[in-house]
Coordinates of C-alpha atoms in Angstrom, one line a residue:
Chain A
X1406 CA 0.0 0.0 0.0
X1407 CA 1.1 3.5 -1.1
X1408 CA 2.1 6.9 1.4
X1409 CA -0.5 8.7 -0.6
X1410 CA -2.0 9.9 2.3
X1411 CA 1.0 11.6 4.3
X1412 CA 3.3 13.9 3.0
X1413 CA 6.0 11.4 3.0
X1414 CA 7.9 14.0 5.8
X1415 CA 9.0 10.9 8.5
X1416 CA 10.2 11.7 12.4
X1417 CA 12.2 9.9 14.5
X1418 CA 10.1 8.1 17.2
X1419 CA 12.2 4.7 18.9
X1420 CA 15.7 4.7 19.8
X1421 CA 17.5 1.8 18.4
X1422 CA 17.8 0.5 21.5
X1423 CA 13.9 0.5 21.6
X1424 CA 13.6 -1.4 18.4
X1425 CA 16.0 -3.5 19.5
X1426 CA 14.6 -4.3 23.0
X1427 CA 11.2 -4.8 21.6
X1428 CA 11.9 -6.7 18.5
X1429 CA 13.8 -9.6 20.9
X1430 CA 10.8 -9.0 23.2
X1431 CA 8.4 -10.2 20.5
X1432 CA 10.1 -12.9 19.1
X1433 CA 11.1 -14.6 22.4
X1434 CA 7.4 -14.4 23.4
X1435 CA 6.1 -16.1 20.4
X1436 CA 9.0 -18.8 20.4
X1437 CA 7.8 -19.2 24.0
X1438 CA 4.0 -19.3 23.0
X1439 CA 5.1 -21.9 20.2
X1440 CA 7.2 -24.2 22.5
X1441 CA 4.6 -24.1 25.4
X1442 CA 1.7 -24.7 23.1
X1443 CA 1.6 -28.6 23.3
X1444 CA 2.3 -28.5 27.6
X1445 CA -0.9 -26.1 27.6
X1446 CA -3.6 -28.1 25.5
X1447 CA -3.1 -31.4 23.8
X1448 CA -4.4 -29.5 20.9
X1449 CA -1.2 -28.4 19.9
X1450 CA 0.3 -31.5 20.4
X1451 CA 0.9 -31.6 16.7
X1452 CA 3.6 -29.4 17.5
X1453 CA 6.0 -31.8 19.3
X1454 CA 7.5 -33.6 16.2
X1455 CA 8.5 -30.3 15.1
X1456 CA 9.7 -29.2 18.1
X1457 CA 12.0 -31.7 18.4
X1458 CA 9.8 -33.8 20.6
X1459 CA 8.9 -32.9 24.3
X1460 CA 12.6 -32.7 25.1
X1461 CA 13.1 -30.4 22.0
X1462 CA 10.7 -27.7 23.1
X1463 CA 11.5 -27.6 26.5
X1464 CA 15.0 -26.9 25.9
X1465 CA 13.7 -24.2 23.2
X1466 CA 11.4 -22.7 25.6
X1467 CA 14.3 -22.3 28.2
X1468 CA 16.8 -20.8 25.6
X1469 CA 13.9 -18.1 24.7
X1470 CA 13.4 -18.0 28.4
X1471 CA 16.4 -16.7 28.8
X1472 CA 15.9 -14.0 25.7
X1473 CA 12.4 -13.0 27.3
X1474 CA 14.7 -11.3 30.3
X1475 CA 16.9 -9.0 28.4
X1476 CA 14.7 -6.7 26.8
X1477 CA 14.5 -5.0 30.0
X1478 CA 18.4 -4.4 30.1
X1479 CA 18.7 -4.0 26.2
X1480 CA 16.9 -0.9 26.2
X1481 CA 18.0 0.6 29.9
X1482 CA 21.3 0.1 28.5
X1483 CA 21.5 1.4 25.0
X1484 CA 18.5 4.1 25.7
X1485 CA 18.1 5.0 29.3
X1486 CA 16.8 8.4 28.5
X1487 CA 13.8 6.7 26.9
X1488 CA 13.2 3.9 29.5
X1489 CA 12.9 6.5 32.7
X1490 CA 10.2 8.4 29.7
X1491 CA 8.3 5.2 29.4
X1492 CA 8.5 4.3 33.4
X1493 CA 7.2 8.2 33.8
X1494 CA 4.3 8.1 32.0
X1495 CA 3.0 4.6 32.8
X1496 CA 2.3 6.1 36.9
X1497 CA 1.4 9.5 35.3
X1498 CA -2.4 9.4 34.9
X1499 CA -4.8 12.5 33.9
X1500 CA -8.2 13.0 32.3
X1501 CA -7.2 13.1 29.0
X1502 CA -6.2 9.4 29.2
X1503 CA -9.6 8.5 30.1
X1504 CA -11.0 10.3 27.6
X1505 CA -8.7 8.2 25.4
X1506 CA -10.6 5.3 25.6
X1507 CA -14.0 5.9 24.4
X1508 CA -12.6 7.6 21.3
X1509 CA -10.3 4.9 21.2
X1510 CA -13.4 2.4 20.9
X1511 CA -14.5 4.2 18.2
X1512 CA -11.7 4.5 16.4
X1513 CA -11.4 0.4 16.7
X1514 CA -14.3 -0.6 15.1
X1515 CA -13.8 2.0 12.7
X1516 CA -16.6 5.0 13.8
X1517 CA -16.0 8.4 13.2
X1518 CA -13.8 9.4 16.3
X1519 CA -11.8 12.7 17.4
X1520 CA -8.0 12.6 18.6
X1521 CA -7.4 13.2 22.3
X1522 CA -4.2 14.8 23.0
X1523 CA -1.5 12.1 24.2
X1524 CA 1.9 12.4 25.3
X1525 CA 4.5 10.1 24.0
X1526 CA 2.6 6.7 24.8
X1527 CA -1.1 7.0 24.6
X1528 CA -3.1 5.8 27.2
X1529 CA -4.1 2.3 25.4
X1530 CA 0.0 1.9 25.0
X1531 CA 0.0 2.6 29.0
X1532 CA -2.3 0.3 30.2
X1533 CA -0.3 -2.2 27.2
X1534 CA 3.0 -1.6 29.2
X1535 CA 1.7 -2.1 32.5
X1536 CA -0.3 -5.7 31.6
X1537 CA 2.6 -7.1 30.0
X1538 CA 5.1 -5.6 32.6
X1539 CA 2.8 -7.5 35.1
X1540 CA 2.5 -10.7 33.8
X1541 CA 6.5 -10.3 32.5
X1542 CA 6.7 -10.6 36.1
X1543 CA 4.4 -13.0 36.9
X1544 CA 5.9 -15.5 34.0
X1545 CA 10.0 -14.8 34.5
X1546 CA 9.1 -14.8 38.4
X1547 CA 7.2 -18.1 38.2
X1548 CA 9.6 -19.9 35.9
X1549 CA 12.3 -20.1 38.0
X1550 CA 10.9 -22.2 40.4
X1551 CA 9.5 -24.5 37.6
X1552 CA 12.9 -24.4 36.1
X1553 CA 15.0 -25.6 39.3
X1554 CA 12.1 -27.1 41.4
X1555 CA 14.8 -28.4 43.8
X1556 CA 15.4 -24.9 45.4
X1557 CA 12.4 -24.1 46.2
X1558 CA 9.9 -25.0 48.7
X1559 CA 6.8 -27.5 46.9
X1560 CA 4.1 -25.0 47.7
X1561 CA 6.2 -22.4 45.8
X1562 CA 6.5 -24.4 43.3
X1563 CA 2.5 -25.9 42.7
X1564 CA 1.9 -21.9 43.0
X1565 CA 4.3 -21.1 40.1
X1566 CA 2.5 -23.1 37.7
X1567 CA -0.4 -21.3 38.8
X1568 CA 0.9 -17.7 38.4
X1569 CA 2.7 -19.1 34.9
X1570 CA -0.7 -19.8 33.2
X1571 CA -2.6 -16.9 34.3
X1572 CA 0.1 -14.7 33.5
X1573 CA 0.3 -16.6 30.0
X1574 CA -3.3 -16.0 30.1
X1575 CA -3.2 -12.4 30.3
X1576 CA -0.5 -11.8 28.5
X1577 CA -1.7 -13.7 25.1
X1578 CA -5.2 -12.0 25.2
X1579 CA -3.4 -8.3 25.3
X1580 CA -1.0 -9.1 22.7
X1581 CA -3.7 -10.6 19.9
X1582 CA -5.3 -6.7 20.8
X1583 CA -1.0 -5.3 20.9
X1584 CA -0.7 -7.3 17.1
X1585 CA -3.7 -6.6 15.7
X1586 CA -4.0 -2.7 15.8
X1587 CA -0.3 -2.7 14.4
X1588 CA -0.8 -4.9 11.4
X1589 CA -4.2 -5.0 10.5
X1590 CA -5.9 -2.2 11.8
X1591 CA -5.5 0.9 9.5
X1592 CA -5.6 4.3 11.5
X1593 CA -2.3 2.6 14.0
X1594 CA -0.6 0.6 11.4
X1595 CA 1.9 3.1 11.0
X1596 CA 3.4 2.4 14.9
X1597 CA 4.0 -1.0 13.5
X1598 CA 7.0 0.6 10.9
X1599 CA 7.6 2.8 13.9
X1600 CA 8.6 -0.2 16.6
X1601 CA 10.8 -1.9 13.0
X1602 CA 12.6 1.2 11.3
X1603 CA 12.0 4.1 14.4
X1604 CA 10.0 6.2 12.5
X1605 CA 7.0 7.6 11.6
X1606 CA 5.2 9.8 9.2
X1607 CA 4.8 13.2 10.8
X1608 CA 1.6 13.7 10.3
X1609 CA 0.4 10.3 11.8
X1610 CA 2.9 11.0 14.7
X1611 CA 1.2 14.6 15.6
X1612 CA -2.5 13.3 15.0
X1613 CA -1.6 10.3 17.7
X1614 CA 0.6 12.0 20.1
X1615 CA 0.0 15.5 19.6
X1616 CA 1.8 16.8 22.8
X1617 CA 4.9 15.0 22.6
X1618 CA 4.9 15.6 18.8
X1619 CA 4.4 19.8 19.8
X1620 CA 7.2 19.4 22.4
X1621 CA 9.7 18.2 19.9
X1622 CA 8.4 21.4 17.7
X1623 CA 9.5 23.6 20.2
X1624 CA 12.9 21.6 21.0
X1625 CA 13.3 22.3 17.2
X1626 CA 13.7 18.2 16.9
X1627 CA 10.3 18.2 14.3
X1628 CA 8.8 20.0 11.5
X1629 CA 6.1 22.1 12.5
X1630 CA 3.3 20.9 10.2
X1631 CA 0.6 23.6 11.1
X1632 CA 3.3 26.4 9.9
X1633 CA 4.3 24.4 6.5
X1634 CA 0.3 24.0 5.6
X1635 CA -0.1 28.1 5.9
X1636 CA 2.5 28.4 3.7
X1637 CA 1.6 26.3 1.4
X1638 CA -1.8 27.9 1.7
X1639 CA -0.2 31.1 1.5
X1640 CA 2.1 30.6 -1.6
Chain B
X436 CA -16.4 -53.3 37.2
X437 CA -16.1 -52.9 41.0
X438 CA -13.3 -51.0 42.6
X439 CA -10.3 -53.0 44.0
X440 CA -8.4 -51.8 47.0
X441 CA -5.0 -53.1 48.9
X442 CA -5.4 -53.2 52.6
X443 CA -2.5 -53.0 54.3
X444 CA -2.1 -53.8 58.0
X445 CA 1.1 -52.2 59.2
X446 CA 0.2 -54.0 62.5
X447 CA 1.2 -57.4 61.3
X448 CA 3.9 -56.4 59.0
X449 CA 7.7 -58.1 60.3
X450 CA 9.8 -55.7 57.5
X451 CA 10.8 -58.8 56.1
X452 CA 11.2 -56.4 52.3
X453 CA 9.8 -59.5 50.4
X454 CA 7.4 -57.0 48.9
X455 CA 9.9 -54.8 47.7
X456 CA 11.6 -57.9 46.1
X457 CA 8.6 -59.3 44.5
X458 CA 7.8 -55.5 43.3
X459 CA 11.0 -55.3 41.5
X460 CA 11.2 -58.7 40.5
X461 CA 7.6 -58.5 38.4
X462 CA 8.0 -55.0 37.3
X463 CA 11.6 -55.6 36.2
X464 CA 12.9 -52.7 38.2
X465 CA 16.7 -51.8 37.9
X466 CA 18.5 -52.0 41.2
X467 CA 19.2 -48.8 42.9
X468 CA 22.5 -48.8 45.0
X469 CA 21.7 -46.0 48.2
X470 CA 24.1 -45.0 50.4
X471 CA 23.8 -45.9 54.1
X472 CA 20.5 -44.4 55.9
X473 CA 21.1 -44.6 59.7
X474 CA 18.8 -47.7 59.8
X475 CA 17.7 -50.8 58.3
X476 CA 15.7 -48.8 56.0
X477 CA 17.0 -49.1 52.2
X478 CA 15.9 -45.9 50.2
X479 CA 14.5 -42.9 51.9
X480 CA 11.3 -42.5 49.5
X481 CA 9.8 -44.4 46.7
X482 CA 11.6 -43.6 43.3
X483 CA 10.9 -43.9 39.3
X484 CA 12.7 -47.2 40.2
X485 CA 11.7 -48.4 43.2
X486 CA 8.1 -48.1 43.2
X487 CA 8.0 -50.0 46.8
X488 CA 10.1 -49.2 49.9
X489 CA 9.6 -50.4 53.2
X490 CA 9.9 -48.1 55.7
X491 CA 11.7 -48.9 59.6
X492 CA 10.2 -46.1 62.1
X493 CA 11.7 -46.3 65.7
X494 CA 8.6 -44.9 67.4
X495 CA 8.7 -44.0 71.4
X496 CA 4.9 -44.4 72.5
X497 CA 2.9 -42.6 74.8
X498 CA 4.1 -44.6 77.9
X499 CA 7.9 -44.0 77.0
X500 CA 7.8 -47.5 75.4
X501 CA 10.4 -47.9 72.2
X502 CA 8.5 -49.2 69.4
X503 CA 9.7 -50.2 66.2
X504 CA 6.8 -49.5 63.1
X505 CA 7.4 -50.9 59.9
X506 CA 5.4 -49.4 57.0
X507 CA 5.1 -50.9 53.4
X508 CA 5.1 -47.7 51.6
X509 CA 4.1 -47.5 47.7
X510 CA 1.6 -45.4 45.7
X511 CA -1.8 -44.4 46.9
X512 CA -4.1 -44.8 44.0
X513 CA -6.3 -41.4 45.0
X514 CA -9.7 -41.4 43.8
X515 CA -9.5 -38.0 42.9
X516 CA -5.5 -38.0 41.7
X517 CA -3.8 -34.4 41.8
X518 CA -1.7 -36.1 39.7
X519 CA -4.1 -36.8 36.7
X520 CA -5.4 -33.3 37.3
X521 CA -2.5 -32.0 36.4
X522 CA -1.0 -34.1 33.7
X523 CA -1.0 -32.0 30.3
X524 CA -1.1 -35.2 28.2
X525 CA -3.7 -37.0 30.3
X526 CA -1.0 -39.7 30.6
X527 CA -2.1 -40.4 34.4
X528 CA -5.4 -41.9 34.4
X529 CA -7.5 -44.0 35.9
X530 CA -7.9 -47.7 35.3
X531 CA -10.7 -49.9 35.3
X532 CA -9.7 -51.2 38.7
X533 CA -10.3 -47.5 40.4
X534 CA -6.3 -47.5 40.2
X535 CA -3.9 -44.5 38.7
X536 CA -1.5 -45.5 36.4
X537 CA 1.1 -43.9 33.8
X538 CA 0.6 -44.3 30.6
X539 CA 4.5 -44.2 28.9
X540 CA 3.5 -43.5 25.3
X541 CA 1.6 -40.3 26.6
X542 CA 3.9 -39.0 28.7
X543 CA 6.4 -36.3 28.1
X544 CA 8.0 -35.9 30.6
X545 CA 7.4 -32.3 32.6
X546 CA 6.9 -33.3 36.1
X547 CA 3.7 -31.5 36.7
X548 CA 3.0 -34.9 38.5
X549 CA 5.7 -35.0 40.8
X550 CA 5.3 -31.8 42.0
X551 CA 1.5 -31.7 42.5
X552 CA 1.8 -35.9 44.7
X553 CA 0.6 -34.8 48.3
X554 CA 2.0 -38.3 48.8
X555 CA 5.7 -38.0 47.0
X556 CA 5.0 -40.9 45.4
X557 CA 5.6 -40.0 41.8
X558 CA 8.9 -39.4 40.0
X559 CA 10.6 -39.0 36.6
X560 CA 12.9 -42.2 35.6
X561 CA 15.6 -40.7 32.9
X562 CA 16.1 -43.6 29.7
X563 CA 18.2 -43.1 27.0
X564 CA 17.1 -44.4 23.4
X565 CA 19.3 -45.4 20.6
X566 CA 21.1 -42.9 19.7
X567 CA 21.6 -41.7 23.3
X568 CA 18.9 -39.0 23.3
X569 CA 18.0 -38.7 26.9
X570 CA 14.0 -38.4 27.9
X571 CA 12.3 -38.5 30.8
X572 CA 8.9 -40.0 32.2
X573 CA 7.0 -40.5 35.2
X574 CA 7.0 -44.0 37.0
X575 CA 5.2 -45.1 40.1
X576 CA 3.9 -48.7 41.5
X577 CA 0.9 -49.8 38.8
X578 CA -1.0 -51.7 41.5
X579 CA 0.3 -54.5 39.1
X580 CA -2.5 -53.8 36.2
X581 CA -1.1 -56.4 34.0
X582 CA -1.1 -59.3 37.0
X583 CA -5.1 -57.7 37.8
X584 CA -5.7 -57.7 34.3
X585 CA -5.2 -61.6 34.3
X586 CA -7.2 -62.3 37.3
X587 CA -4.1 -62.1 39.7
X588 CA -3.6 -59.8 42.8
X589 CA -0.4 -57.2 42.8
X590 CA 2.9 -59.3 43.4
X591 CA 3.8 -57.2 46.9
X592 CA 0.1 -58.9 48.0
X593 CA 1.0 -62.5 46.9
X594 CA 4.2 -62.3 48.4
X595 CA 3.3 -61.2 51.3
X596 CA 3.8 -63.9 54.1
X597 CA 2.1 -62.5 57.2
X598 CA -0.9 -61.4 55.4
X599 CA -0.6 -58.1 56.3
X600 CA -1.4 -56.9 52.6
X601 CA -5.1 -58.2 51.4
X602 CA -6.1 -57.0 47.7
X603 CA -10.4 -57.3 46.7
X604 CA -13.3 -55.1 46.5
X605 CA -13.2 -51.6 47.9
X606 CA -16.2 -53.1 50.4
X607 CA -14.4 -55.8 51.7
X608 CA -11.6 -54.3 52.3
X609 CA -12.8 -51.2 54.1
X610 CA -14.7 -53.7 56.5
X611 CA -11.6 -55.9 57.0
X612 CA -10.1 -52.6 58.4
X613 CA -12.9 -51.4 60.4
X614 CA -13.1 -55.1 61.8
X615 CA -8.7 -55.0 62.7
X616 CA -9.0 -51.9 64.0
X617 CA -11.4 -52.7 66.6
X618 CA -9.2 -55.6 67.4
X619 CA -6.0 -53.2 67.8
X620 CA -7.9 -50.5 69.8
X621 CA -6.6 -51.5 73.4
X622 CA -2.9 -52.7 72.4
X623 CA -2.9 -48.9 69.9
X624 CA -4.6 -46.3 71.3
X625 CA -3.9 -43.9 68.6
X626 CA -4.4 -46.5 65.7
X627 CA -6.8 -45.6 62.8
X628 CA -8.1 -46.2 59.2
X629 CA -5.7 -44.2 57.0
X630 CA -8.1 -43.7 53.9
X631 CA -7.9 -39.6 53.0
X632 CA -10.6 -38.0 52.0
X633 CA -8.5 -34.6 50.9
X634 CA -7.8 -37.1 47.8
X635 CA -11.3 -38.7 47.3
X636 CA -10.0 -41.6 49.6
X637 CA -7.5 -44.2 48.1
X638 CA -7.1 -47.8 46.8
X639 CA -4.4 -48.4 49.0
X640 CA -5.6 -48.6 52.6
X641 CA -3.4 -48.6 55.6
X642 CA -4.3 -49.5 59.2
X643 CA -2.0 -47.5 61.2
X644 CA -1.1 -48.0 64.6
X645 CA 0.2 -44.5 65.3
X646 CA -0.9 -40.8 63.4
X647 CA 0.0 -40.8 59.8
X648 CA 2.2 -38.3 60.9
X649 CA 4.7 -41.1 62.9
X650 CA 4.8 -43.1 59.9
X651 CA 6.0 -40.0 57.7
X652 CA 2.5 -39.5 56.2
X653 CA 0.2 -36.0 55.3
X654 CA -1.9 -35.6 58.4
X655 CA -4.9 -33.9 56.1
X656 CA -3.4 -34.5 52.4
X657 CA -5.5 -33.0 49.8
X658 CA -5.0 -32.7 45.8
X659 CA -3.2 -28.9 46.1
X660 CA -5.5 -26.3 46.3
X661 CA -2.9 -24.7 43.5
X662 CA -3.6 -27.4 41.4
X663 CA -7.7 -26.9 41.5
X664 CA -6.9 -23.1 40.8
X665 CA -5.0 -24.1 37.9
X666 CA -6.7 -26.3 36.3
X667 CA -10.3 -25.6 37.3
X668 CA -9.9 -21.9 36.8
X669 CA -7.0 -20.6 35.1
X670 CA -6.2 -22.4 32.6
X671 CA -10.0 -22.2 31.2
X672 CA -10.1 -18.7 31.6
X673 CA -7.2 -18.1 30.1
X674 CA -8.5 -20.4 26.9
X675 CA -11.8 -18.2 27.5
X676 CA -9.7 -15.0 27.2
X677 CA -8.1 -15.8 24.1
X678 CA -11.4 -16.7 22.3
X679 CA -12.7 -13.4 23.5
X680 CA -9.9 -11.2 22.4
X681 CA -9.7 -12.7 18.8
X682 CA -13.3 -12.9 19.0
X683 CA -13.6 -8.4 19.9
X684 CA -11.1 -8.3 16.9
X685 CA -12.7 -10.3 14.2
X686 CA -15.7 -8.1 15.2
X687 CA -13.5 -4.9 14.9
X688 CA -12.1 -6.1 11.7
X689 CA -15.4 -6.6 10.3
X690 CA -17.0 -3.1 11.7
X691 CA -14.2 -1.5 9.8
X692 CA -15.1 -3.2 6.3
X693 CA -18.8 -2.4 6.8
X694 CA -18.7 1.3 8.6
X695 CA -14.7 3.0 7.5
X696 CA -15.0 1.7 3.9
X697 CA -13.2 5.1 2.5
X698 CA -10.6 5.0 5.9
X699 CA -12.5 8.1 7.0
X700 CA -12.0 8.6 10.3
X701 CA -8.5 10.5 10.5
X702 CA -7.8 9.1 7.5
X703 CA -4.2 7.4 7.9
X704 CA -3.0 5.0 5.9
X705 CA -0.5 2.2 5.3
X706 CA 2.1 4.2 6.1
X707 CA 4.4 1.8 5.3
X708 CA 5.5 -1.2 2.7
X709 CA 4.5 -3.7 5.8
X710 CA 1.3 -4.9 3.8

């Protein structure tokens, strides 16, 4: 599909660090989704042969177990400017990210909707962050004892398998929502180049995140669009 | 076909071990060299290879008396089996018997079993195939299915020489053990019918002449409340949540084809080659 719509003028949005912290986030967590598959449902049992039977995808599930972790410490390392953004404005709560969501409805099943004004990470990107930050934890921190049962003491360990699947749970229904307005649905598709490449068209950018976008205008970082348009008009 | 049940009397047990013998000997059981214990006991717990272990308490009673308790100690058969509640591949099950057994082809493996026995009972054997692949599964004492299969009683039963195992119908034998332990009352005060109900009450019955507790046994054991919440409740939920979420976005996807046919809205578009 063509730019037609967009001037073509692109911003910066993610830090390489970003792109790489989330890419590895996104593939471990469907390489884990693929090697737990058969151990959740005997639907997927299917999947064992080409696993390389049960022993196969447990030792795959371990190795991306491993991967899962480092996003974290990817991006606080190689972009700490933008991690302490994120942490900030996932406990920084106003009315304007309420009002978020009931445009945010519309704008999902594709009704006429008007753009609230949202800082770097909208609100629906907020609550995004803090469900998979929770069941991150709930999954790393309940695969350790499942891991190395031996350490721990048996009713930590019944619990873990507890706290992995509901975490799983949790995680899995937010992501199908996290995928699906980045590929298939049309008025956020463009974060999806944005979380591959880093950036964004500018006009898409200022619609969706108007304040951080007007920010950057003042820092002198972005193209103010308003002031091109008039002169456009103008000329 | 009627439940079957193994009664054990730990009362008239001697610790002679032929139980252990005949449990290895029929099941074809590797031997399992363990270091020293501190007593005559041999292992300290049933293992993937040793599905029967007897075990040698030295018990002080409540008159100051030293007593020494001898309990043959093997898998419980639960009715309600934490074990087969948790098992992914529903390799535990339960037999025709009433008994729980393993089935090898099933199993992968994970230990979800062993950690979920209120009894300790279950454990992962390690095998190596051909080409030296290592693999685990779970092993624990069949109740000898392929001796009851045939009409014959578990092989720790028929050896047993002072009839202190007895192997029939769940009926006869709870009455047996009702019937010894009024017998055993005066000489074993705290004696009793070991038959949980935390687990849906077993096929292996003990008379016990001292709390469960003396004989290294769960006072109260129960299929792990962990284990209902997992099964019972998360793991549906989290089927149901998945279903729900794809469900909302099939309906999204739709809405969009049917109400933003020109991309009206704010318009956006592709906005990239990703397509």
């Amino acid at each position: 599909m063509s730019n037609t719509q967009y001037s073509g003028v692109k911003v910066k949005r993610f830090s390489k660090g970003f792109v790489i912290a989330h890419a590895v986030n996104a593939i471990s967590f469907f390489a884990l989704y693929i090697t737990a598959l058969p151990m959740y449902t005997e639907w997927f049992d299917w999947l064992y042969p080409v696993l390389g039977g049960p022993e196969g995808a447990r030792l795959l599930h371990r190795i991306f177990a491993i991967a899962f972790i480092t996003p974290t410490f990817i991006w606080l390392i190689m972009d700490p400017k933008g991690f302490l953004r994120w942490g900030k404005e996932l406990v920084t709560w106003k009315k304007r990210d309420i009002q978020f969501f009931t445009e945010f409805v519309k704008e999902l099943f594709g009704f006429k909707f008007k753009h609230v004004k949202q800082t770097f990470f909208n609100a629906g990107e907020k609550i995004n962050s803090i469900i998979q930050i929770l069941t991150a934890i709930l999954i790393i921190g309940s695969g350790f004892p499942m891991w190395f049962p031996d350490l721990f003491p048996k009713a930590v360990v019944q619990w873990a398998y507890v706290a992995h699947n509901v975490g799983f749970g949790l995680a899995i229904a937010v992501v199908v929502g996290h995928i699906y307005l980045s590929v298939i649905h049309k008025n956020s598709r463009p974060g999806y180049t944005g979380v591959i490449t880093g950036e964004v068209p500018a006009e898409w950018a200022k619609d969706h995140y108007t304040e951080w976008y007007e920010e950057e205008v003042k820092k002198g970082n972005f193209p103010d669009l308003d002031k091109d348009k008039n002169k456009k008009k103008g000329a | 076909m009627a439940e079957y049940t193994k009664y054990v009397d730990v009362t008239k047990c001697d610790g002679c071990r032929a139980c252990m013998v005949a449990c290895k000997n029929w099941n074809d059981l590797p031997a399992e060299p363990e270091k020293f214990q501190g007593s005559v006991q041999s292992h300290a717990n049933v293992t993937a290879n040793t599905w029967n272990v007897l075990s040698f308490i030295e018990h002080e009673d409540s008159k100051g008396n030293l007593d020494y308790l001898f309990r043959h100690s093997s898998c419980f058969h639960c009715s309600e089996a934490a074990c087969v509640k948790v098992c992914p591949e529903e390799a535990m099950h339960y037999t025709d018997f009433g008994t729980v057994n393993v089935d090898s082809d099933k199993c992968v493996g994970c230990g979800y079993c062993v950690q979920n026995c209120p009894f300790d009972v279950v454990q992962l054997a390690t095998y190596k195939d051909k080409n030296g692949k290592e693999y685990k599964k779970a092993q624990k004492c069949t109740m000898c299915v392929d001796r009851l299969e045939e009409g014959m009683q578990p092989a720790c039963v028929t050896t047993c020489h002072t009839d202190a195992m007895e192997f029939g119908t769940q009926e006869e034998m709870l009455k047996k053990a009702e019937k010894r332990l009024s017998e055993i009352k005066d000489k074993y005060p705290n004696a009793m019918i070991y038959n949980p109900e935390g687990v849906g009450g077993t096929h292996t019955i003990y008379v016990l002449a001292e709390k469960p507790s003396v004989y290294g046994l769960p006072e109260k054991p129960k299929v792990p409340t962990s284990a209902v919440v997992w099964k019972d409740y998360a793991q549906p939920i989290g089927k149901m949540m998945l279903g729900a979420t794809s469900m909302a976005l099939v309906g999204a996807f739709v809405s969009n084809k049917l109400f933003n046919k020109e991309g009206k809205g704010h318009e956006e578009d592709g906005g990239g080659s990703h397509e």
